[in-house]
Structures are given as structure tokens and as C-alpha cells.
CSV table of N, CA, C and O in Angstrom, one decimal:
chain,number,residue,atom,x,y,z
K,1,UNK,N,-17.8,40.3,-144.1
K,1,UNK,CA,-16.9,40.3,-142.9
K,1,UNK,C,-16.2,39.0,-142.7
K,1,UNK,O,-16.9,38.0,-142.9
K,2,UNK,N,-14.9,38.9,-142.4
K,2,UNK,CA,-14.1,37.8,-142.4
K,2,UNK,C,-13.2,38.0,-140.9
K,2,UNK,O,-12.4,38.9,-140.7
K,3,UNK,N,-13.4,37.2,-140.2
K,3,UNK,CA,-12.6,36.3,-138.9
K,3,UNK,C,-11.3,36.6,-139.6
K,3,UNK,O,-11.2,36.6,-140.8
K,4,UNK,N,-10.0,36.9,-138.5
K,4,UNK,CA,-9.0,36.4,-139.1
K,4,UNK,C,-8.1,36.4,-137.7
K,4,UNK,O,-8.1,37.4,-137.0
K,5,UNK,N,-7.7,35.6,-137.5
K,5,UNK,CA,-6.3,35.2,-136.7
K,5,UNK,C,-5.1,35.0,-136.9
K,5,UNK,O,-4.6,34.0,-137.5
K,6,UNK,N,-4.1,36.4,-136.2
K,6,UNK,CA,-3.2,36.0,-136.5
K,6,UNK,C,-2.7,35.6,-135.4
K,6,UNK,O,-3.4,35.8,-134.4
K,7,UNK,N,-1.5,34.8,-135.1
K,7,UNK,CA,-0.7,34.3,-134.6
K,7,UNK,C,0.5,33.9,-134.5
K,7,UNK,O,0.8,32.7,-134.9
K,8,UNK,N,1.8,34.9,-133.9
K,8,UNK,CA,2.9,34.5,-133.6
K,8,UNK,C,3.7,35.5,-132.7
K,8,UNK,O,3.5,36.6,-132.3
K,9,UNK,N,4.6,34.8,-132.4
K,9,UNK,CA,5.4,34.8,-130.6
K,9,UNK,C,6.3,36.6,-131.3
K,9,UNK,O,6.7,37.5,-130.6
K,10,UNK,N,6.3,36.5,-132.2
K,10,UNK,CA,7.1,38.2,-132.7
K,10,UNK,C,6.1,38.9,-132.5
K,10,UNK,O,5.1,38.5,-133.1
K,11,UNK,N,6.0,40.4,-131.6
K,11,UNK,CA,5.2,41.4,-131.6
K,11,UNK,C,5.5,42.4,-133.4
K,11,UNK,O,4.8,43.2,-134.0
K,12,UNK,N,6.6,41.9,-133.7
K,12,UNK,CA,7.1,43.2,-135.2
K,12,UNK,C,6.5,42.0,-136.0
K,12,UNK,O,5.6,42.5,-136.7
K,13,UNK,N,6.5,40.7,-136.2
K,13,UNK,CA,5.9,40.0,-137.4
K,13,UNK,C,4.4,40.4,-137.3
K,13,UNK,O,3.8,40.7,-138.4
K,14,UNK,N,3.6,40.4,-136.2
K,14,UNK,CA,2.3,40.6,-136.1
K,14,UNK,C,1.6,42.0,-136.6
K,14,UNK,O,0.5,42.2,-137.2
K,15,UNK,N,2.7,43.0,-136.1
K,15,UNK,CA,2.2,44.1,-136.7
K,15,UNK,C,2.3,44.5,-137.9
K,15,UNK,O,1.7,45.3,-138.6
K,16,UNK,N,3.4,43.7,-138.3
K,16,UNK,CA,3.7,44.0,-140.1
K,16,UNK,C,2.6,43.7,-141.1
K,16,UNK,O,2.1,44.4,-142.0
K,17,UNK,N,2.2,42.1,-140.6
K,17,UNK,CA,1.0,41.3,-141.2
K,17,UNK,C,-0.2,42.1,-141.1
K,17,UNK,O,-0.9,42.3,-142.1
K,18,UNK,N,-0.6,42.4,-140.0
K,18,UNK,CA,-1.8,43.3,-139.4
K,18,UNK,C,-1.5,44.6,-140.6
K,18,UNK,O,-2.0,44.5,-141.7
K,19,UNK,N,-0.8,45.4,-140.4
K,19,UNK,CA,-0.4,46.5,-141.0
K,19,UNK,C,-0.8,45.8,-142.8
K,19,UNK,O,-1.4,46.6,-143.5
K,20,UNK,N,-0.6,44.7,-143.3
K,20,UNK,CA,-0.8,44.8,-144.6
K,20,UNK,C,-1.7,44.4,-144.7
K,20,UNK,O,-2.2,44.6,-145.8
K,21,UNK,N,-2.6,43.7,-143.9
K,21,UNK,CA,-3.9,43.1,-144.3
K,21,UNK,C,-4.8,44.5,-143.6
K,21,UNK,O,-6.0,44.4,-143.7
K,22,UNK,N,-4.5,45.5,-142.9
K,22,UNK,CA,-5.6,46.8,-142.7
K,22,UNK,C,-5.4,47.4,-144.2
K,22,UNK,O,-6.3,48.0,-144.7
K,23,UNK,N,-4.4,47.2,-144.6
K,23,UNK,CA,-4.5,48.2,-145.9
K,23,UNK,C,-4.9,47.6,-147.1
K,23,UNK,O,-5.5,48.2,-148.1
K,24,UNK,N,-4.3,46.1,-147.1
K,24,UNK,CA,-4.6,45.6,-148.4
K,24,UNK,C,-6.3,45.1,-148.6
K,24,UNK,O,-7.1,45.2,-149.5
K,25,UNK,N,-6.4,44.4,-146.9
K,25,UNK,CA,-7.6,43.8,-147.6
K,25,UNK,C,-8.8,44.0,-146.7
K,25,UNK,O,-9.2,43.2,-145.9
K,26,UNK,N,-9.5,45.4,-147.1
K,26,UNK,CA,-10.3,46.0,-146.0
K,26,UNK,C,-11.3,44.8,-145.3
K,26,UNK,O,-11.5,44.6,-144.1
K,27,UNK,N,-11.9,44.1,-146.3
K,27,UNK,CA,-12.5,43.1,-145.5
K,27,UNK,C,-12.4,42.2,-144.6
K,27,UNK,O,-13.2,41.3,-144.3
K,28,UNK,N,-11.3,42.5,-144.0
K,28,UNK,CA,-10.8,41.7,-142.7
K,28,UNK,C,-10.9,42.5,-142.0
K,28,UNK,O,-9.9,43.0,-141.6
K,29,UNK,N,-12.1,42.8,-141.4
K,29,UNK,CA,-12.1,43.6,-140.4
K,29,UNK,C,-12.4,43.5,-139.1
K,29,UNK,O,-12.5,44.4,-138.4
K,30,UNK,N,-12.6,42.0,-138.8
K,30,UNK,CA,-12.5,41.2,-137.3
K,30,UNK,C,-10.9,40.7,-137.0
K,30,UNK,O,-10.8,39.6,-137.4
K,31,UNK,N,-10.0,41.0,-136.7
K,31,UNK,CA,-9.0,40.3,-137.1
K,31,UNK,C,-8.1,40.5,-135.5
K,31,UNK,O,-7.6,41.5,-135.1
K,32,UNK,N,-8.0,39.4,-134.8
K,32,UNK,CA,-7.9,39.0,-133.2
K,32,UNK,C,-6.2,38.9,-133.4
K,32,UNK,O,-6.0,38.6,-134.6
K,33,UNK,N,-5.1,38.9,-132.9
K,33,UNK,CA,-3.6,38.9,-132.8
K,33,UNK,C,-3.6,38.3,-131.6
K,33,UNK,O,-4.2,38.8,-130.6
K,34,UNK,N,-2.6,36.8,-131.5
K,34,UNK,CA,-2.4,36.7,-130.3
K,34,UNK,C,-0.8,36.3,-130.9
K,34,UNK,O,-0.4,36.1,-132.0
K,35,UNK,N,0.1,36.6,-129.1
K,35,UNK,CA,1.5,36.5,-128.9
K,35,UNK,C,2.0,34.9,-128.7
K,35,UNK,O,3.2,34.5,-129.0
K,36,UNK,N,0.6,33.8,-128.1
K,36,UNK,CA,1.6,32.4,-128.3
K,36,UNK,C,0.2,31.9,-128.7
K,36,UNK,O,-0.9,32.4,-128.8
K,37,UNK,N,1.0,30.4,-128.7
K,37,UNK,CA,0.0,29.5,-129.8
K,37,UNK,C,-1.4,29.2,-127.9
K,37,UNK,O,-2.6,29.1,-128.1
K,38,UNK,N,-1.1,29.2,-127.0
K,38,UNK,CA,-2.0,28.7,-126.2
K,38,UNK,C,-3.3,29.8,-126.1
K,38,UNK,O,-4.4,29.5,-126.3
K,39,UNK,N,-3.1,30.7,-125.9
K,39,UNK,CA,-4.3,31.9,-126.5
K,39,UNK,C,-4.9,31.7,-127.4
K,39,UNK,O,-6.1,31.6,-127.4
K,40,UNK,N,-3.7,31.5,-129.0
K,40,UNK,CA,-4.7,31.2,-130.1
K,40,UNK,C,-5.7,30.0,-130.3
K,40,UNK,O,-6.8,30.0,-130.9
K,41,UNK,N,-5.0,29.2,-129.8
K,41,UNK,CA,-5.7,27.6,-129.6
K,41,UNK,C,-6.8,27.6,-128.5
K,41,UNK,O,-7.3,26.5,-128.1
K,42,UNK,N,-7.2,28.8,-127.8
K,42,UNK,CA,-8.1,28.5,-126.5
K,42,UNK,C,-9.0,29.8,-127.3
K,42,UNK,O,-10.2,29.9,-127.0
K,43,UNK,N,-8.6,30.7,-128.2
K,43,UNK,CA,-9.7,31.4,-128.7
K,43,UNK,C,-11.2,30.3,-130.0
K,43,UNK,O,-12.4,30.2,-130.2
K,44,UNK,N,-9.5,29.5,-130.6
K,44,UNK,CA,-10.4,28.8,-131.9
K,44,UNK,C,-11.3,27.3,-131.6
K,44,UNK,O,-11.9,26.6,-132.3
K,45,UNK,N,-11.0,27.3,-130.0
K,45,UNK,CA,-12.0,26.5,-129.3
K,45,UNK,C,-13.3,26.8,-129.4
K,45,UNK,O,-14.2,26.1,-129.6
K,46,UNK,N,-13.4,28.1,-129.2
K,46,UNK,CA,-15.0,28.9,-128.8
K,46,UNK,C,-15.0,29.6,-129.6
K,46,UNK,O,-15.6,30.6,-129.1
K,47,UNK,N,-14.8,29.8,-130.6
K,47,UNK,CA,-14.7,31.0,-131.5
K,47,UNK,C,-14.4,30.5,-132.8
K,47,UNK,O,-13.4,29.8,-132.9
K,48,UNK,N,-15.4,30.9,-134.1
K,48,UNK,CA,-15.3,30.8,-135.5
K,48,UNK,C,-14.2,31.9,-136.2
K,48,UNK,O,-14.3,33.2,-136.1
K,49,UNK,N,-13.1,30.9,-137.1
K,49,UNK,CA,-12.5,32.0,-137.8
K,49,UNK,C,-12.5,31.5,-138.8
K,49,UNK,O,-12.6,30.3,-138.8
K,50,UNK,N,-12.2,32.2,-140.3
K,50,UNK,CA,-12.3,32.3,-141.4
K,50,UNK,C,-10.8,32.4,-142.1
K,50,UNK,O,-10.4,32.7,-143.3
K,51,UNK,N,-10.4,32.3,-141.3
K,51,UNK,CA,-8.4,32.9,-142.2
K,51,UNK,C,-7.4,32.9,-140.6
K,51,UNK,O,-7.6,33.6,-139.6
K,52,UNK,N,-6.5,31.8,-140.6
K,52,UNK,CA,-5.6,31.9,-139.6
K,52,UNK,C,-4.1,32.1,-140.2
K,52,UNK,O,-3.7,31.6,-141.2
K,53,UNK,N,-3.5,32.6,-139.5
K,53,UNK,CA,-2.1,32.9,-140.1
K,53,UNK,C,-1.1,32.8,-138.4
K,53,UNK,O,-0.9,33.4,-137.3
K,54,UNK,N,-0.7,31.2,-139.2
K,54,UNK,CA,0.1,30.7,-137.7
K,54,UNK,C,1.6,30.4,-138.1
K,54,UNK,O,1.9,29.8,-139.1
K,55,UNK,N,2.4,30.9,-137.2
K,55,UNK,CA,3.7,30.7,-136.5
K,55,UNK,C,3.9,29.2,-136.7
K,55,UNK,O,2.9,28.5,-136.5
K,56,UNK,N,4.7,28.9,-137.0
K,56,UNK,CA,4.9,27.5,-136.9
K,56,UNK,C,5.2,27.3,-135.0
K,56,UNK,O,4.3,27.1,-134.2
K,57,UNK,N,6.4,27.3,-134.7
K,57,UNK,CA,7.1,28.1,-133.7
K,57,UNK,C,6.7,28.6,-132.3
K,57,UNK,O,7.5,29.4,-131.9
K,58,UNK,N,5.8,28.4,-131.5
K,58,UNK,CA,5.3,29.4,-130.6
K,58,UNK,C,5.3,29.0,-129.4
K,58,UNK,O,5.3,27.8,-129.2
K,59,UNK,N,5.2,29.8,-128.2
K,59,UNK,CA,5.2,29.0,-126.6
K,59,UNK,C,3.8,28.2,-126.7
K,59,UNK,O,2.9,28.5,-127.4
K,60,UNK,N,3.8,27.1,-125.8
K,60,UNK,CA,3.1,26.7,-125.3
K,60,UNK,C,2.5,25.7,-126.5
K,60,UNK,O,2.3,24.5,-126.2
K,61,UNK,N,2.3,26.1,-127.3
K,61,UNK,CA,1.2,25.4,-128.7
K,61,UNK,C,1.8,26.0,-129.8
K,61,UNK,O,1.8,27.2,-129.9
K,62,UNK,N,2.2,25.3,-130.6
K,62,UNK,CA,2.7,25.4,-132.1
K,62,UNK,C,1.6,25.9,-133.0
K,62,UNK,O,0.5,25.4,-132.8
K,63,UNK,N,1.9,27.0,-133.9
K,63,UNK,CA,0.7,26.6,-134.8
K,63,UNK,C,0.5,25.4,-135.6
K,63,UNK,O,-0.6,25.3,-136.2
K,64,UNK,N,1.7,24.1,-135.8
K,64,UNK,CA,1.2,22.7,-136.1
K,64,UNK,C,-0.4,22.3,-135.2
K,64,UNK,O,-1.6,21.9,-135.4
K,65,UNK,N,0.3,22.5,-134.2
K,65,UNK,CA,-0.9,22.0,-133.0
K,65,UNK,C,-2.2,22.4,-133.4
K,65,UNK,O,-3.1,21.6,-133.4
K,66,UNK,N,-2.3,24.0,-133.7
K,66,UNK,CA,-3.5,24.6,-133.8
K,66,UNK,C,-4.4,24.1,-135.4
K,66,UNK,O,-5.6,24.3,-135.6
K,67,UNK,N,-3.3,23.5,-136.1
K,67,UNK,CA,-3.7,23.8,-137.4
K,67,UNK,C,-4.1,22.0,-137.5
K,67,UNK,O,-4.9,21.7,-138.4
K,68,UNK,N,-3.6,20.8,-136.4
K,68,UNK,CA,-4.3,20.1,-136.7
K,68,UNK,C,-5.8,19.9,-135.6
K,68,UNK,O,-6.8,19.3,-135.9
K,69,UNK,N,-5.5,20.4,-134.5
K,69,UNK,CA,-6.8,20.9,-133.9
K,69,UNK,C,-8.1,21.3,-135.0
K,69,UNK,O,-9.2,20.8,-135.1
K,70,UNK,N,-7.7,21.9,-135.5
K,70,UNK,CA,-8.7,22.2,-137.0
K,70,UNK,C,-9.1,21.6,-137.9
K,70,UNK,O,-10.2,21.7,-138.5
K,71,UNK,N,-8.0,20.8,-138.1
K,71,UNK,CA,-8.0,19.7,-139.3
K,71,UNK,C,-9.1,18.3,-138.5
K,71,UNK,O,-9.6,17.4,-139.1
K,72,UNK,N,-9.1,18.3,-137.0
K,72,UNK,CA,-9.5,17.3,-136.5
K,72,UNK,C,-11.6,17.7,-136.3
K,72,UNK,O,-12.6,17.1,-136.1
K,73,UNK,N,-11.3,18.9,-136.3
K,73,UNK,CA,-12.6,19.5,-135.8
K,73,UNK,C,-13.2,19.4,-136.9
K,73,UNK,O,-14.3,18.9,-136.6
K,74,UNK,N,-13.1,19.8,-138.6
K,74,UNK,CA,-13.7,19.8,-139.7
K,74,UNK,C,-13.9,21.0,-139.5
K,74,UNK,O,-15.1,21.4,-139.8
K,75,UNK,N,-13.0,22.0,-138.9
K,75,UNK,CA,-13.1,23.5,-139.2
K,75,UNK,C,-13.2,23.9,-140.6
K,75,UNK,O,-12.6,23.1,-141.3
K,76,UNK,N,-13.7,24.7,-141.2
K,76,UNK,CA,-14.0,25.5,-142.7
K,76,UNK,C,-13.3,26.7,-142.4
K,76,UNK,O,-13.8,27.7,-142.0
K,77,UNK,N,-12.0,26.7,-142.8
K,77,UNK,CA,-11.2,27.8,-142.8
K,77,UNK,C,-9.9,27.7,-143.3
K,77,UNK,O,-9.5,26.5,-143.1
K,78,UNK,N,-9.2,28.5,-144.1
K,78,UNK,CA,-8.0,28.9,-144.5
K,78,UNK,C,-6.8,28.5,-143.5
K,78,UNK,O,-7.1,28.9,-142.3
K,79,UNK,N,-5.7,28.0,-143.7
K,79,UNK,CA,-4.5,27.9,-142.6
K,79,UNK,C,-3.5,28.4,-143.3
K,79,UNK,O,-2.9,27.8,-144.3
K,80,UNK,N,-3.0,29.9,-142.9
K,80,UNK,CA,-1.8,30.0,-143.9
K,80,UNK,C,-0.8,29.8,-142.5
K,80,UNK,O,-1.0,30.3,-141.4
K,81,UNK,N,0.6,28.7,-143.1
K,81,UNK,CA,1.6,28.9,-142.1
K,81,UNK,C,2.5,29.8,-142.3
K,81,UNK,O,3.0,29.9,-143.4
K,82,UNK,N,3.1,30.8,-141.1
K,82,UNK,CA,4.0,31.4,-141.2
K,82,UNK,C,5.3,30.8,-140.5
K,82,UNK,O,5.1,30.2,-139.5
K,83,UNK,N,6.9,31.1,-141.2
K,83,UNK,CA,7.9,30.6,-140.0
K,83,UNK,C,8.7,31.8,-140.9
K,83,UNK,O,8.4,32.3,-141.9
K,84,UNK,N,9.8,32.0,-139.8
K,84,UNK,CA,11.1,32.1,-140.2
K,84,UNK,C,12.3,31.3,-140.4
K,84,UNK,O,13.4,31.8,-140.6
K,85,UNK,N,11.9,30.2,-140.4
K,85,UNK,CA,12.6,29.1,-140.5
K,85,UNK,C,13.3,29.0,-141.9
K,85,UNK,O,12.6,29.5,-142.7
K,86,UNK,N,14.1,28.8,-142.3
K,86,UNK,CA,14.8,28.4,-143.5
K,86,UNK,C,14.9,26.9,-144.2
K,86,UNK,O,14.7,26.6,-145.4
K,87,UNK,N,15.1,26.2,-143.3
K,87,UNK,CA,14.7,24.2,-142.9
K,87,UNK,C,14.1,24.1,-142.6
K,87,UNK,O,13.7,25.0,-141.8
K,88,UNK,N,13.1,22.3,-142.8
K,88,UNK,CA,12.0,21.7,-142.2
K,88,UNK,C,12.4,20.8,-141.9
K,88,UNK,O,11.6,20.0,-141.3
């Protein structure tokens, strides 16, 4: 069993993602969706995850934010970033 968080401010990006990881990769079967980065960043306070998939982009808390939150804690987990961005 594998934690996974997704995270981003599109309700259609979340469900697409959600939608390919119920099908592709059954073992993700804890898998929490939040709409902005301050939810997701107040869940991975108190809460162990194994695979996050963050929005660059989001109200309140970026997934930069979240992803160095993590990097500062010595979290053991995966950070995949998502954007729609085309430039950095």
C-alpha cells in the first residue's frame, strides 16, 4: 500500500491523474486529492506519504513550498512536479 498525494488548484487535472493512477497502478490505493497547496501542506505535516504529485502553481502554498517543506523535514518520498506552464 502506497500514500499518494495529489495536488492541484484544477478539479479536471486531478481527476485525470486520479483516473490514471486508479487504473494504471492499483497499488495506490490511499490516494488523498487536495484543490490548494495549504490543505496539501497542513495534511503532509501530520501525515506520512509515499508519492506526491504537486502543482507548481496553487492558492495559498505552491507545491515549490510543499516540496521544500519536505526536502527540509528529510521526508522519504517521491516529489513529482506538475505545471502547465510552458516557461520557468
Amino acid at each position: 500500500m502506497y500514500t499518494t498525494i495529489i495536488a492541484d488548484d484544477e478539479k479536471l487535472i486531478c481527476d485525470a491523474i486520479l483516473s490514471v493512477l486508479n487504473s494504471a497502478v492499483p497499488e495506490l490505493d490511499d490516494i488523498h486529492v487536495f484543490y490548494n497547496g495549504a490543505e496539501a501542506y497542513d495534511y503532509v505535516q501530520s501525515h506520512k506519504a509515499d508519492i506526491l504529485l504537486l502543482d507548481i502553481e496553487m492558492p495559498e502554498k505552491s507545491g515549490l513550498d510543499i516540496a521544500q517543506y519536505i526536502s527540509e523535514q528529510d521526508y522519504d518520498c517521491y516529489v513529482i512536479i506538475i505545471t502547465a506552464y510552458r516557461d520557468f
